[in-house]
């Protein structure tokens, strides 16, 4: 069974927006080593986005979107399907690491289930992606622990980051028509089923970091998966798309 | 980067990588890191981006003891003129690996 393009766009767009966000740290990271680490993570995500969006473009069968590049550069914010968490601002280093950690824990579980997908191509992408995300999770978890259990300042910034980002994690596990459709066709189990395991991964790391895990029982922001985005995405896309829109098909 | 604590430079670590078909770890450079786990991750991020290898060693630079350049003559030159120490008169039999 093939995954519906809408389902693929959600995965690809989330990876793409995060890749773009992380790339903004190049030249600005606290250390040279961390700069390489974040750039590597960004490139891994960009690779996952390219594969997933190429697959989506093929199945969309729409002249506007021949490939991943067209999808990336020719869509406006209301056509993007990324989770809202991805478009939250980078903020300080703690906020970037906490955001990436929360996403990486989810992505590792999601790609893990997609290895068993009835969609052969998606399963192939998952086999590669899960290895990359395993490392992202180790790296970001390590930072969350160091920052949370570090100085008074790093702890304060970590707590602030968690408070800022927590209202956006619920959307990762939301289920709608597209997700139910994917579950019925054995493409992927509903994301809801990943919530408990995700929470235990997050809780374990937060505990080691001397940080409190908030309750998931709050009002959660949503809408990203259906094209209702915050103003943050507009700025991210403007920067990302400007060159291609001004000089169509430009290459290095 | 203001804060209550002084920012000390992070310790330096030497990085060694063993290639997939290699027999020994080779020195490739150094990284700064706070502790061993971070050093390993940083080394992975900086020195294995292009499939350089599949095993990493990181060693605190302070653990490395180096010979003095001024001792070069007495340490290494005497070996130059001792041909009898080289196994050049021995033929390696076919099928012997790793020589």
GROMACS .gro file of C-alpha atoms in nm:
model
  351
    1UNK     CA    1   0.000   0.000   0.000
    2UNK     CA    2   0.130   0.348  -0.085
    3UNK     CA    3   0.135   0.625   0.171
    4UNK     CA    4  -0.085   0.918   0.074
    5UNK     CA    5   0.118   1.225  -0.035
    6UNK     CA    6  -0.039   1.427   0.250
    7UNK     CA    7   0.107   1.181   0.498
    8UNK     CA    8   0.450   1.209   0.335
    9UNK     CA    9   0.438   1.589   0.327
   10UNK     CA   10   0.392   1.601   0.704
   11UNK     CA   11   0.708   1.401   0.761
   12UNK     CA   12   0.914   1.568   0.489
   13UNK     CA   13   0.810   1.923   0.573
   14UNK     CA   14   0.885   1.881   0.944
   15UNK     CA   15   1.235   1.757   0.860
   16UNK     CA   16   1.285   2.035   0.604
   17UNK     CA   17   1.183   2.318   0.838
   18UNK     CA   18   1.402   2.182   1.117
   19UNK     CA   19   1.696   2.150   0.876
   20UNK     CA   20   1.653   2.511   0.771
   21UNK     CA   21   1.628   2.626   1.133
   22UNK     CA   22   1.942   2.440   1.241
   23UNK     CA   23   2.140   2.574   0.949
   24UNK     CA   24   2.098   2.921   1.095
   25UNK     CA   25   2.341   2.823   1.370
   26UNK     CA   26   2.626   2.788   1.121
   27UNK     CA   27   2.875   3.058   1.205
   28UNK     CA   28   2.704   3.122   1.536
   29UNK     CA   29   2.744   2.804   1.740
   30UNK     CA   30   2.909   2.812   2.084
   31UNK     CA   31   3.199   2.591   1.976
   32UNK     CA   32   3.345   2.469   1.647
   33UNK     CA   33   3.262   2.111   1.739
   34UNK     CA   34   2.898   2.194   1.810
   35UNK     CA   35   2.876   2.388   1.486
   36UNK     CA   36   2.972   2.076   1.293
   37UNK     CA   37   2.734   1.866   1.501
   38UNK     CA   38   2.437   2.091   1.429
   39UNK     CA   39   2.529   2.120   1.063
   40UNK     CA   40   2.550   1.740   1.041
   41UNK     CA   41   2.208   1.702   1.201
   42UNK     CA   42   2.069   1.966   0.966
   43UNK     CA   43   2.208   1.784   0.664
   44UNK     CA   44   2.075   1.449   0.785
   45UNK     CA   45   1.728   1.604   0.815
   46UNK     CA   46   1.761   1.767   0.476
   47UNK     CA   47   1.842   1.428   0.328
   48UNK     CA   48   1.537   1.273   0.490
   49UNK     CA   49   1.324   1.563   0.365
   50UNK     CA   50   1.458   1.528   0.011
   51UNK     CA   51   1.383   1.157  -0.006
   52UNK     CA   52   1.038   1.192   0.147
   53UNK     CA   53   0.938   1.496  -0.059
   54UNK     CA   54   1.067   1.341  -0.381
   55UNK     CA   55   0.839   1.047  -0.309
   56UNK     CA   56   0.549   1.280  -0.234
   57UNK     CA   57   0.607   1.476  -0.556
   58UNK     CA   58   0.602   1.156  -0.758
   59UNK     CA   59   0.268   1.055  -0.610
   60UNK     CA   60   0.108   1.399  -0.618
   61UNK     CA   61   0.129   1.389  -0.996
   62UNK     CA   62   0.092   1.765  -1.007
   63UNK     CA   63   0.274   1.974  -1.271
   64UNK     CA   64   0.355   2.239  -1.013
   65UNK     CA   65   0.564   1.997  -0.811
   66UNK     CA   66   0.794   1.781  -1.018
   67UNK     CA   67   1.032   1.702  -0.731
   68UNK     CA   68   1.139   1.783  -0.377
   69UNK     CA   69   1.297   2.113  -0.484
   70UNK     CA   70   0.971   2.235  -0.636
   71UNK     CA   71   0.782   2.138  -0.322
   72UNK     CA   72   1.038   2.309  -0.101
   73UNK     CA   73   1.065   2.636  -0.291
   74UNK     CA   74   0.730   2.684  -0.461
   75UNK     CA   75   0.483   2.633  -0.177
   76UNK     CA   76   0.369   2.908   0.053
   77UNK     CA   77   0.318   2.858   0.427
   78UNK     CA   78  -0.044   2.746   0.398
   79UNK     CA   79   0.061   2.454   0.179
   80UNK     CA   80   0.326   2.335   0.423
   81UNK     CA   81   0.237   2.042   0.646
   82UNK     CA   82   0.511   2.047   0.909
   83UNK     CA   83   0.439   2.010   1.279
   84UNK     CA   84   0.430   2.348   1.455
   85UNK     CA   85   0.712   2.240   1.686
   86UNK     CA   86   0.955   2.265   1.394
   87UNK     CA   87   0.882   2.630   1.327
   88UNK     CA   88   0.923   2.747   1.687
   89UNK     CA   89   1.212   2.997   1.697
   90UNK     CA   90   1.565   2.873   1.759
   91UNK     CA   91   1.591   3.096   2.064
   92UNK     CA   92   1.906   3.029   2.264
   93UNK     CA   93   2.115   2.713   2.254
   94UNK     CA   94   1.902   2.549   2.523
   95UNK     CA   95   1.583   2.610   2.328
   96UNK     CA   96   1.731   2.470   2.007
   97UNK     CA   97   1.858   2.160   2.188
   98UNK     CA   98   1.532   2.099   2.377
   99UNK     CA   99   1.330   2.140   2.057
  100UNK     CA  100   1.556   1.902   1.869
  101UNK     CA  101   1.550   1.652   2.157
  102UNK     CA  102   1.170   1.648   2.178
  103UNK     CA  103   1.148   1.599   1.803
  104UNK     CA  104   1.430   1.341   1.782
  105UNK     CA  105   1.267   1.121   2.047
  106UNK     CA  106   0.946   1.127   1.844
  107UNK     CA  107   1.119   1.081   1.508
  108UNK     CA  108   1.316   0.780   1.629
  109UNK     CA  109   0.993   0.608   1.731
  110UNK     CA  110   0.810   0.715   1.415
  111UNK     CA  111   1.083   0.605   1.174
  112UNK     CA  112   1.112   0.286   1.380
  113UNK     CA  113   0.750   0.198   1.307
  114UNK     CA  114   0.783   0.302   0.942
  115UNK     CA  115   1.050   0.035   0.884
  116UNK     CA  116   0.758  -0.210   0.900
  117UNK     CA  117   0.543   0.002   0.668
  118UNK     CA  118   0.344  -0.160   0.390
  119UNK     CA  119   0.483   0.120   0.173
  120UNK     CA  120   0.812  -0.027   0.049
  121UNK     CA  121   0.972   0.303  -0.049
  122UNK     CA  122   0.884   0.470   0.278
  123UNK     CA  123   1.018   0.167   0.461
  124UNK     CA  124   1.347   0.206   0.274
  125UNK     CA  125   1.377   0.570   0.375
  126UNK     CA  126   1.298   0.470   0.734
  127UNK     CA  127   1.583   0.216   0.746
  128UNK     CA  128   1.832   0.494   0.674
  129UNK     CA  129   1.663   0.766   0.877
  130UNK     CA  130   1.633   0.569   1.198
  131UNK     CA  131   2.012   0.537   1.224
  132UNK     CA  132   2.058   0.911   1.178
  133UNK     CA  133   1.789   1.001   1.429
  134UNK     CA  134   1.930   0.758   1.686
  135UNK     CA  135   2.245   0.970   1.689
  136UNK     CA  136   2.048   1.297   1.697
  137UNK     CA  137   1.864   1.170   2.002
  138UNK     CA  138   2.189   1.073   2.180
  139UNK     CA  139   2.348   1.407   2.101
  140UNK     CA  140   2.059   1.629   2.201
  141UNK     CA  141   1.974   1.423   2.511
  142UNK     CA  142   2.333   1.459   2.621
  143UNK     CA  143   2.304   1.838   2.590
  144UNK     CA  144   1.968   1.855   2.769
  145UNK     CA  145   2.126   1.668   3.061
  146UNK     CA  146   2.434   1.892   3.068
  147UNK     CA  147   2.228   2.209   3.047
  148UNK     CA  148   1.957   2.102   3.291
  149UNK     CA  149   2.200   1.977   3.553
  150UNK     CA  150   2.460   2.244   3.481
  151UNK     CA  151   2.474   2.596   3.615
  152UNK     CA  152   2.184   2.798   3.754
  153UNK     CA  153   2.171   2.989   3.427
  154UNK     CA  154   2.169   2.684   3.201
  155UNK     CA  155   1.897   2.528   3.415
  156UNK     CA  156   1.687   2.843   3.399
  157UNK     CA  157   1.721   2.857   3.021
  158UNK     CA  158   1.635   2.487   2.989
  159UNK     CA  159   1.321   2.528   3.200
  160UNK     CA  160   1.220   2.829   2.994
  161UNK     CA  161   1.273   2.628   2.676
  162UNK     CA  162   1.057   2.340   2.799
  163UNK     CA  163   0.777   2.580   2.900
  164UNK     CA  164   0.789   2.749   2.560
  165UNK     CA  165   0.787   2.428   2.358
  166UNK     CA  166   0.564   2.194   2.558
  167UNK     CA  167   0.232   2.328   2.417
  168UNK     CA  168   0.352   2.214   2.075
  169UNK     CA  169   0.434   1.850   2.146
  170UNK     CA  170   0.073   1.734   2.155
  171UNK     CA  171   0.037   1.786   1.781
  172UNK     CA  172   0.301   1.519   1.714
  173UNK     CA  173   0.060   1.258   1.846
  174UNK     CA  174  -0.264   1.392   1.702
  175UNK     CA  175  -0.467   1.167   1.474
  176UNK     CA  176  -0.690   1.282   1.187
  177UNK     CA  177  -0.833   1.137   0.865
  178UNK     CA  178  -0.492   1.117   0.698
  179UNK     CA  179  -0.344   0.929   0.995
  180UNK     CA  180  -0.642   0.694   1.023
  181UNK     CA  181  -0.614   0.625   0.651
  182UNK     CA  182  -0.244   0.542   0.691
  183UNK     CA  183  -0.322   0.310   0.982
  184UNK     CA  184  -0.596   0.127   0.791
  185UNK     CA  185  -0.358   0.064   0.503
  186UNK     CA  186  -0.078  -0.058   0.730
  187UNK     CA  187   0.142   0.232   0.622
  188UNK     CA  188   0.195   0.341   0.983
  189UNK     CA  189   0.034   0.294   1.321
  190UNK     CA  190  -0.141   0.608   1.451
  191UNK     CA  191   0.107   0.846   1.617
  192UNK     CA  192  -0.107   0.834   1.929
  193UNK     CA  193   0.036   0.491   1.999
  194UNK     CA  194   0.384   0.640   2.033
  195UNK     CA  195   0.293   0.889   2.301
  196UNK     CA  196   0.363   0.679   2.609
  197UNK     CA  197   0.700   0.555   2.492
  198UNK     CA  198   0.795   0.909   2.388
  199UNK     CA  199   0.699   1.040   2.729
  200UNK     CA  200   0.909   0.780   2.908
  201UNK     CA  201   1.215   0.865   2.693
  202UNK     CA  202   1.166   1.234   2.763
  203UNK     CA  203   1.100   1.179   3.132
  204UNK     CA  204   1.413   0.967   3.175
  205UNK     CA  205   1.634   1.235   3.023
  206UNK     CA  206   1.462   1.520   3.208
  207UNK     CA  207   1.509   1.333   3.537
  208UNK     CA  208   1.882   1.295   3.471
  209UNK     CA  209   1.883   1.664   3.384
  210UNK     CA  210   1.709   1.758   3.711
  211UNK     CA  211   1.428   1.905   3.505
  212UNK     CA  212   1.059   1.857   3.565
  213UNK     CA  213   0.849   1.684   3.300
  214UNK     CA  214   0.528   1.885   3.252
  215UNK     CA  215   0.195   1.709   3.219
  216UNK     CA  216   0.065   1.638   2.870
  217UNK     CA  217  -0.282   1.716   3.000
  218UNK     CA  218  -0.287   2.076   2.879
  219UNK     CA  219  -0.430   2.256   2.580
  220UNK     CA  220  -0.201   2.172   2.291
  221UNK     CA  221  -0.144   2.391   1.985
  222UNK     CA  222  -0.219   2.235   1.649
  223UNK     CA  223  -0.288   2.314   1.287
  224UNK     CA  224   0.054   2.270   1.131
  225UNK     CA  225  -0.037   1.936   0.978
  226UNK     CA  226  -0.329   2.098   0.795
  227UNK     CA  227  -0.153   2.414   0.681
  228UNK     CA  228  -0.247   2.650   0.965
  229UNK     CA  229   0.086   2.786   1.074
  230UNK     CA  230   0.223   3.050   1.306
  231UNK     CA  231   0.381   3.366   1.169
  232UNK     CA  232   0.723   3.214   1.233
  233UNK     CA  233   0.695   2.989   0.930
  234UNK     CA  234   0.646   3.284   0.696
  235UNK     CA  235   0.986   3.426   0.787
  236UNK     CA  236   1.157   3.087   0.766
  237UNK     CA  237   1.019   3.025   0.416
  238UNK     CA  238   1.090   3.378   0.295
  239UNK     CA  239   1.457   3.331   0.375
  240UNK     CA  240   1.469   2.978   0.239
  241UNK     CA  241   1.279   3.045  -0.084
  242UNK     CA  242   1.397   3.391  -0.178
  243UNK     CA  243   1.691   3.283  -0.391
  244UNK     CA  244   1.505   3.020  -0.589
  245UNK     CA  245   1.207   3.246  -0.647
  246UNK     CA  246   1.430   3.537  -0.757
  247UNK     CA  247   1.652   3.320  -0.975
  248UNK     CA  248   1.445   3.015  -1.067
  249UNK     CA  249   1.642   2.694  -1.112
  250UNK     CA  250   1.968   2.862  -1.008
  251UNK     CA  251   2.241   2.613  -0.922
  252UNK     CA  252   2.585   2.640  -0.766
  253UNK     CA  253   2.808   3.466   2.695
  254UNK     CA  254   2.779   3.616   3.046
  255UNK     CA  255   2.732   3.401   3.350
  256UNK     CA  256   2.832   3.345   3.707
  257UNK     CA  257   3.116   3.104   3.629
  258UNK     CA  258   3.443   3.167   3.457
  259UNK     CA  259   3.466   3.014   3.113
  260UNK     CA  260   3.771   2.791   3.110
  261UNK     CA  261   3.887   2.650   2.782
  262UNK     CA  262   3.769   2.291   2.738
  263UNK     CA  263   4.037   2.021   2.756
  264UNK     CA  264   4.193   1.903   2.431
  265UNK     CA  265   4.166   1.543   2.313
  266UNK     CA  266   4.361   1.364   2.038
  267UNK     CA  267   4.148   1.166   1.792
  268UNK     CA  268   4.242   0.836   1.628
  269UNK     CA  269   4.032   0.666   1.359
  270UNK     CA  270   4.056   0.311   1.225
  271UNK     CA  271   3.941   0.273   0.868
  272UNK     CA  272   3.695  -0.002   0.778
  273UNK     CA  273   3.968  -0.216   0.623
  274UNK     CA  274   4.247  -0.077   0.836
  275UNK     CA  275   4.446  -0.257   1.099
  276UNK     CA  276   4.532   0.028   1.329
  277UNK     CA  277   4.397   0.356   1.454
  278UNK     CA  278   4.555   0.657   1.286
  279UNK     CA  279   4.583   1.006   1.435
  280UNK     CA  280   4.358   1.247   1.247
  281UNK     CA  281   4.342   1.557   1.463
  282UNK     CA  282   4.203   1.691   1.787
  283UNK     CA  283   3.882   1.816   1.947
  284UNK     CA  284   3.790   2.019   2.250
  285UNK     CA  285   3.540   1.861   2.487
  286UNK     CA  286   3.436   1.866   2.847
  287UNK     CA  287   3.454   1.491   2.905
  288UNK     CA  288   3.509   1.158   2.732
  289UNK     CA  289   3.153   1.110   2.607
  290UNK     CA  290   3.143   1.456   2.450
  291UNK     CA  291   3.490   1.402   2.306
  292UNK     CA  292   3.373   1.084   2.135
  293UNK     CA  293   3.067   1.256   1.991
  294UNK     CA  294   3.266   1.558   1.875
  295UNK     CA  295   3.525   1.334   1.715
  296UNK     CA  296   3.247   1.146   1.535
  297UNK     CA  297   3.102   1.474   1.411
  298UNK     CA  298   3.428   1.623   1.292
  299UNK     CA  299   3.638   1.330   1.176
  300UNK     CA  300   3.402   1.068   1.038
  301UNK     CA  301   3.184   1.277   0.808
  302UNK     CA  302   3.325   1.122   0.494
  303UNK     CA  303   3.325   0.758   0.602
  304UNK     CA  304   3.681   0.784   0.726
  305UNK     CA  305   3.637   0.486   0.952
  306UNK     CA  306   3.447   0.268   1.191
  307UNK     CA  307   3.631   0.290   1.518
  308UNK     CA  308   3.724   0.594   1.721
  309UNK     CA  309   3.967   0.648   2.004
  310UNK     CA  310   3.990   0.974   2.195
  311UNK     CA  311   4.274   1.037   2.436
  312UNK     CA  312   4.326   1.342   2.654
  313UNK     CA  313   4.613   1.535   2.500
  314UNK     CA  314   4.779   1.555   2.839
  315UNK     CA  315   4.814   1.175   2.833
  316UNK     CA  316   5.032   1.188   2.525
  317UNK     CA  317   5.404   1.175   2.602
  318UNK     CA  318   5.620   1.284   2.310
  319UNK     CA  319   5.988   1.241   2.240
  320UNK     CA  320   6.201   1.557   2.240
  321UNK     CA  321   6.297   1.681   1.891
  322UNK     CA  322   6.644   1.754   2.024
  323UNK     CA  323   6.685   1.382   2.109
  324UNK     CA  324   6.614   1.282   1.749
  325UNK     CA  325   6.975   1.201   1.671
  326UNK     CA  326   7.049   0.977   1.967
  327UNK     CA  327   6.707   0.807   1.964
  328UNK     CA  328   6.665   0.727   1.595
  329UNK     CA  329   6.980   0.771   1.388
  330UNK     CA  330   7.172   0.472   1.529
  331UNK     CA  331   6.911   0.239   1.371
  332UNK     CA  332   6.985   0.373   1.022
  333UNK     CA  333   7.301   0.175   0.955
  334UNK     CA  334   7.196  -0.164   1.088
  335UNK     CA  335   7.080  -0.362   0.786
  336UNK     CA  336   7.096  -0.689   0.978
  337UNK     CA  337   6.787  -0.582   1.175
  338UNK     CA  338   6.563  -0.580   0.867
  339UNK     CA  339   6.386  -0.905   0.769
  340UNK     CA  340   6.485  -0.864   0.403
  341UNK     CA  341   6.630  -1.215   0.358
  342UNK     CA  342   6.307  -1.386   0.462
  343UNK     CA  343   6.046  -1.471   0.196
  344UNK     CA  344   5.689  -1.457   0.319
  345UNK     CA  345   5.507  -1.780   0.227
  346UNK     CA  346   5.194  -1.749   0.010
  347UNK     CA  347   4.872  -1.723   0.205
  348UNK     CA  348   5.021  -1.550   0.507
  349UNK     CA  349   4.801  -1.248   0.570
  350UNK     CA  350   4.874  -0.916   0.727
  351UNK     CA  351   5.244  -0.881   0.648
   0.00000   0.00000   0.00000
